[in-house]
Short mmCIF file of C-alpha atoms in Angstrom, two decimals:
data_model
loop_
_atom_site.label_atom_id
_atom_site.label_comp_id
_atom_site.label_asym_id
_atom_site.label_seq_id
_atom_site.Cartn_x
_atom_site.Cartn_y
_atom_site.Cartn_z
CA MET A 1 -7.91 8.75 -28.72
CA LEU A 2 -7.11 5.71 -26.57
CA ALA A 3 -3.76 5.32 -28.35
CA VAL A 4 -2.87 8.95 -27.61
CA LEU A 5 -3.90 8.61 -23.97
CA SER A 6 -1.90 5.38 -23.62
CA VAL A 7 1.23 7.12 -24.94
CA ILE A 8 0.73 10.01 -22.49
CA TRP A 9 0.30 7.50 -19.65
CA VAL A 10 3.32 5.36 -20.58
CA LEU A 11 5.72 8.27 -21.31
CA PRO A 12 6.55 9.11 -17.64
CA ILE A 13 7.09 5.41 -16.90
CA GLY A 14 9.44 5.14 -19.86
CA TYR A 15 11.33 8.21 -18.67
CA VAL A 16 11.80 6.68 -15.20
CA ILE A 17 13.14 3.43 -16.66
CA LEU A 18 15.48 5.20 -19.09
CA THR A 19 16.86 7.48 -16.38
CA SER A 20 17.46 4.50 -14.08
CA PHE A 21 19.91 3.15 -16.69
CA ARG A 22 21.45 6.54 -17.54
CA LYS A 23 25.22 6.58 -17.39
CA GLU A 24 25.60 10.34 -17.03
CA GLY A 25 25.46 11.53 -13.45
CA GLY A 26 23.80 14.65 -12.14
CA SER A 27 20.17 15.61 -11.97
CA TYR A 28 18.37 17.49 -14.71
CA LYS A 29 19.32 16.97 -18.36
CA SER A 30 17.89 18.76 -21.37
CA TYR A 31 17.40 15.46 -23.20
CA ILE A 32 15.33 12.35 -22.46
CA TRP A 33 17.25 9.59 -24.22
CA PRO A 34 20.47 8.87 -22.27
CA ARG A 35 23.86 9.27 -23.98
CA GLY A 36 25.00 6.03 -22.35
CA PHE A 37 23.56 3.10 -20.40
CA THR A 38 24.84 1.33 -17.30
CA LEU A 39 23.76 -1.05 -14.53
CA ASP A 40 25.86 0.75 -11.93
CA ASN A 41 22.84 2.69 -10.69
CA TYR A 42 21.21 -0.55 -9.56
CA LYS A 43 24.47 -1.96 -8.17
CA ASN A 44 25.22 1.18 -6.18
CA LEU A 45 21.64 1.30 -4.91
CA PHE A 46 22.24 -1.82 -2.83
CA GLN A 47 25.59 -0.67 -1.48
CA PRO A 48 24.76 1.13 1.79
CA THR A 49 26.46 4.39 2.69
CA SER A 50 26.29 6.60 5.76
CA GLN A 51 23.42 8.56 4.16
CA ILE A 52 21.62 5.99 1.99
CA ASN A 53 20.66 2.43 2.93
CA PHE A 54 18.14 1.28 0.36
CA THR A 55 18.23 -2.38 1.42
CA ARG A 56 17.36 -1.52 5.03
CA TRP A 57 14.57 0.81 3.93
CA PHE A 58 13.20 -1.84 1.57
CA LEU A 59 13.08 -4.44 4.36
CA ASN A 60 11.52 -1.95 6.80
CA THR A 61 8.75 -1.19 4.34
CA LEU A 62 8.20 -4.84 3.45
CA ILE A 63 7.79 -5.87 7.10
CA ILE A 64 5.44 -2.99 7.89
CA ALA A 65 3.41 -3.57 4.72
CA LEU A 66 3.03 -7.33 5.26
CA ILE A 67 1.93 -7.03 8.90
CA SER A 68 -0.39 -4.12 8.12
CA THR A 69 -1.90 -6.03 5.20
CA ALA A 70 -2.64 -9.09 7.31
CA ILE A 71 -4.32 -7.06 10.08
CA ALA A 72 -6.17 -4.69 7.74
CA ALA A 73 -7.46 -7.50 5.51
CA PHE A 74 -8.80 -9.31 8.58
CA PHE A 75 -10.60 -6.16 9.73
CA VAL A 76 -12.06 -5.44 6.30
CA LEU A 77 -13.34 -8.98 5.73
CA CYS A 78 -14.86 -9.27 9.21
CA VAL A 79 -16.63 -5.90 9.07
CA SER A 80 -17.87 -6.44 5.52
CA TYR A 81 -19.23 -9.89 6.39
CA CYS A 82 -21.08 -8.47 9.40
CA MET A 83 -22.53 -5.64 7.30
CA SER A 84 -23.64 -8.12 4.63
CA ARG A 85 -25.06 -10.92 6.74
CA LEU A 86 -26.08 -9.53 10.14
CA ARG A 87 -28.97 -7.22 10.92
CA PHE A 88 -28.64 -5.12 14.06
CA LYS A 89 -29.50 -1.70 15.43
CA MET A 90 -27.54 1.24 14.03
CA ARG A 91 -26.41 -0.86 11.06
CA LYS A 92 -27.51 1.61 8.39
CA PRO A 93 -26.39 4.71 10.33
CA PHE A 94 -23.00 3.07 10.79
CA MET A 95 -22.73 2.40 7.06
CA ASN A 96 -23.68 6.00 6.29
CA ILE A 97 -21.14 7.34 8.78
CA ALA A 98 -18.44 5.09 7.31
CA LEU A 99 -19.30 6.29 3.82
CA ILE A 100 -19.09 9.95 4.85
CA MET A 101 -15.82 9.47 6.74
CA GLY A 102 -14.34 7.68 3.74
CA MET A 103 -14.81 10.83 1.67
CA PHE A 104 -12.24 12.71 3.75
CA PRO A 105 -8.52 12.07 3.10
CA GLY A 106 -6.69 10.32 5.90
CA PHE A 107 -3.98 12.95 6.26
CA MET A 108 -6.57 15.40 7.65
CA SER A 109 -6.18 13.57 10.97
CA MET A 110 -2.40 13.43 10.72
CA ILE A 111 -1.59 15.92 13.47
CA ALA A 112 -4.16 14.45 15.86
CA VAL A 113 -2.84 10.93 15.25
CA TYR A 114 0.71 12.14 15.84
CA TYR A 115 -0.08 13.63 19.25
CA ILE A 116 -2.13 10.60 20.28
CA LEU A 117 0.79 8.29 19.43
CA LYS A 118 3.20 10.62 21.19
CA GLY A 119 1.02 10.67 24.31
CA LEU A 120 0.92 6.87 24.32
CA GLY A 121 4.71 6.67 24.05
CA PHE A 122 4.90 5.15 20.58
CA LEU A 123 7.40 7.73 19.30
CA GLU A 124 10.19 7.02 21.76
CA THR A 125 12.22 4.48 19.74
CA GLY A 126 12.50 3.40 16.12
CA LEU A 127 10.87 0.02 16.79
CA LEU A 128 7.91 1.64 18.51
CA LYS A 129 7.58 4.03 15.57
CA GLN A 130 7.30 1.06 13.22
CA ILE A 131 4.59 -0.42 15.45
CA ALA A 132 2.85 2.97 15.39
CA LEU A 133 2.89 2.92 11.59
CA ILE A 134 1.31 -0.53 11.58
CA ILE A 135 -1.42 0.72 13.93
CA VAL A 136 -2.08 3.76 11.73
CA TYR A 137 -2.24 1.74 8.50
CA SER A 138 -4.46 -1.02 9.85
CA GLY A 139 -6.51 0.81 12.48
CA GLY A 140 -9.08 2.41 10.20
CA ALA A 141 -9.03 -0.25 7.50
CA GLY A 142 -12.40 -1.62 8.54
CA LEU A 143 -14.13 1.50 7.22
CA GLY A 144 -13.23 0.43 3.69
CA PHE A 145 -15.64 -2.48 3.78
CA TYR A 146 -17.97 -1.45 0.94
CA MET A 147 -16.24 -3.37 -1.88
CA ALA A 148 -16.01 -6.61 0.11
CA LYS A 149 -19.57 -6.20 1.37
CA GLY A 150 -20.78 -5.95 -2.21
CA PHE A 151 -19.05 -9.22 -3.02
CA PHE A 152 -20.45 -11.01 0.04
CA ASP A 153 -23.93 -9.86 -0.98
CA THR A 154 -23.58 -11.93 -4.17
CA ILE A 155 -23.10 -15.15 -2.16
CA PRO A 156 -26.55 -16.70 -1.54
CA ARG A 157 -27.71 -16.52 2.06
CA THR A 158 -29.23 -19.98 1.66
CA ILE A 159 -25.74 -21.43 1.96
CA ASP A 160 -25.39 -19.84 5.38
CA GLU A 161 -28.82 -21.06 6.43
CA ALA A 162 -27.95 -24.62 5.39
CA ALA A 163 -24.79 -24.41 7.50
CA TYR A 164 -26.78 -23.15 10.50
CA ILE A 165 -29.17 -26.10 10.18
CA ASP A 166 -26.18 -28.45 10.28
CA GLY A 167 -25.06 -26.85 13.55
CA ALA A 168 -22.40 -24.42 12.30
CA THR A 169 -21.86 -21.17 14.16
CA LYS A 170 -21.54 -17.81 12.41
CA TRP A 171 -17.78 -17.99 12.80
CA ASP A 172 -17.70 -21.50 11.29
CA THR A 173 -19.82 -20.29 8.40
CA PHE A 174 -17.56 -17.32 7.84
CA THR A 175 -14.24 -19.20 7.99
CA LYS A 176 -15.18 -22.54 6.41
CA ILE A 177 -17.78 -21.56 3.82
CA THR A 178 -17.73 -17.86 2.98
CA ILE A 179 -13.97 -17.32 2.96
CA PRO A 180 -13.21 -20.25 0.59
CA LEU A 181 -15.84 -18.84 -1.81
CA SER A 182 -14.35 -15.34 -1.61
CA LYS A 183 -10.85 -15.72 -3.05
CA PRO A 184 -11.38 -12.91 -5.61
CA ILE A 185 -12.34 -10.28 -3.04
CA ILE A 186 -9.66 -11.50 -0.62
CA THR A 187 -7.08 -11.01 -3.37
CA TYR A 188 -8.43 -7.53 -4.10
CA THR A 189 -8.37 -6.62 -0.40
CA LEU A 190 -4.80 -7.88 0.06
CA ILE A 191 -3.51 -5.92 -2.95
CA THR A 192 -5.19 -2.65 -1.99
CA THR A 193 -4.19 -2.86 1.67
CA PHE A 194 -0.60 -3.71 0.71
CA MET A 195 -0.19 -0.78 -1.67
CA GLY A 196 -1.09 1.81 0.98
CA PRO A 197 1.85 1.18 3.37
CA TRP A 198 4.14 0.38 0.44
CA VAL A 199 3.91 3.83 -1.17
CA ASP A 200 2.85 6.08 1.72
CA TYR A 201 5.07 9.08 2.47
CA ILE A 202 3.07 11.57 4.55
CA PHE A 203 2.19 9.50 7.62
CA ALA A 204 5.53 7.69 7.56
CA LYS A 205 7.49 10.94 7.49
CA VAL A 206 5.45 12.51 10.29
CA ILE A 207 5.87 9.49 12.57
CA MET A 208 9.49 8.57 11.72
CA GLY A 209 10.88 12.11 11.85
CA ASN A 210 14.66 12.04 11.30
CA ASP A 211 15.29 8.46 12.42
CA THR A 212 16.91 7.40 9.12
CA LYS A 213 17.63 3.84 10.26
CA TYR A 214 13.92 3.06 10.39
CA TYR A 215 12.83 5.00 7.30
CA THR A 216 10.39 3.43 4.89
CA ILE A 217 11.26 3.30 1.23
CA ALA A 218 9.15 6.32 0.29
CA ILE A 219 10.99 8.55 2.78
CA GLY A 220 14.32 7.09 1.72
CA LEU A 221 13.74 7.80 -1.95
CA TRP A 222 12.71 11.36 -1.16
CA THR A 223 15.93 11.75 0.86
CA MET A 224 17.89 11.03 -2.31
CA LEU A 225 16.37 14.15 -3.87
CA GLU A 226 17.43 16.52 -1.11
CA LYS A 227 19.76 19.26 -2.33
CA GLU A 228 22.88 17.80 -0.69
CA TYR A 229 22.32 14.36 -2.26
CA VAL A 230 20.48 14.98 -5.53
CA GLU A 231 23.54 15.33 -7.75
CA THR A 232 25.00 12.08 -6.42
CA PHE A 233 21.92 9.88 -6.07
CA TYR A 234 19.61 11.23 -8.77
CA THR A 235 19.90 8.28 -11.17
CA GLN A 236 19.88 5.85 -8.22
CA PHE A 237 16.60 7.41 -7.16
CA TYR A 238 15.05 6.33 -10.45
CA ALA A 239 16.55 2.87 -10.08
CA GLY A 240 14.89 2.70 -6.66
CA CYS A 241 11.56 3.73 -8.20
CA VAL A 242 11.83 0.83 -10.64
CA MET A 243 12.76 -1.61 -7.87
CA ILE A 244 9.80 -0.74 -5.65
CA SER A 245 7.39 -1.08 -8.57
CA ILE A 246 8.51 -4.64 -9.36
CA PRO A 247 6.86 -6.38 -6.33
CA ILE A 248 3.55 -4.61 -7.02
CA ALA A 249 3.69 -5.47 -10.73
CA ILE A 250 4.47 -9.14 -10.05
CA LEU A 251 1.77 -9.37 -7.39
CA PHE A 252 -0.82 -7.84 -9.70
CA LEU A 253 0.12 -10.03 -12.67
CA LEU A 254 -0.06 -13.20 -10.58
CA THR A 255 -3.45 -12.32 -9.12
CA GLN A 256 -4.95 -10.39 -12.03
CA ARG A 257 -7.75 -12.86 -12.74
CA CYS A 258 -8.89 -12.98 -9.10
CA TYR A 259 -8.49 -9.20 -8.83
CA VAL A 260 -10.79 -8.54 -11.79
CA GLU A 261 -13.35 -11.06 -10.53
CA GLY A 262 -13.30 -9.41 -7.11
CA VAL A 263 -13.96 -5.93 -8.54
CA SER A 264 -16.71 -7.15 -10.87
CA GLY A 265 -18.37 -9.10 -8.08
CA ALA A 266 -18.30 -6.10 -5.77
CA VAL A 267 -19.79 -3.81 -8.42
CA LYS A 268 -22.46 -6.34 -9.22
CA GLY A 269 -23.36 -6.61 -5.55
#
């Protein structure tokens, strides 16, 4: 059963890779295995045209994703540490509210977020739109604190108490003791917060509109499938899909051990 499921799971990925090397142009073909193979799809992908600029879109997405990841990871770790270590009024109601809000998909607030950003003037220029995307991606990240909180709960509180006796503040304890002991959950948080901006289409399209120069990679790839471009850029679209998956795959392989430890520690907590 697992072998059958693995084949079903791998088949679409294999189709994407094969099509990215397909020599025949055009969109739909009645066969899966290409009649010829070429690297021109990848070469042409990085040659900008008046309609398609994959390199620019890739860099736009990378910058937005890196900045959003840094801000969002900071929010998540700070909120989760407070929920794990501090006791204050409205702590449990806040956790319940965060849990309930996390059950609703983010795009439900898409229109409201759009008009708020428009009212604040963040949709006037392409650069401001990129800043708006960073705000959207990192603004509500703190609500996803449950996994990191579970990991922090596994760290003995006696370590914190020993630090307090030696004169350390809560911030010193957090930055100099807890954070060095939390590499697995930090890795997990960085990966999950990076993947959101990297693959998001809905919020990016709503905020960016038709400003193609500042498109993210998800919008750019979808542009290749529009009816006026699909016959020309169809195989390049699949090459782009392979290219954007490479950074995520490398990042996951390099941090796999810490990632698994972070998930197991959070579940245990």
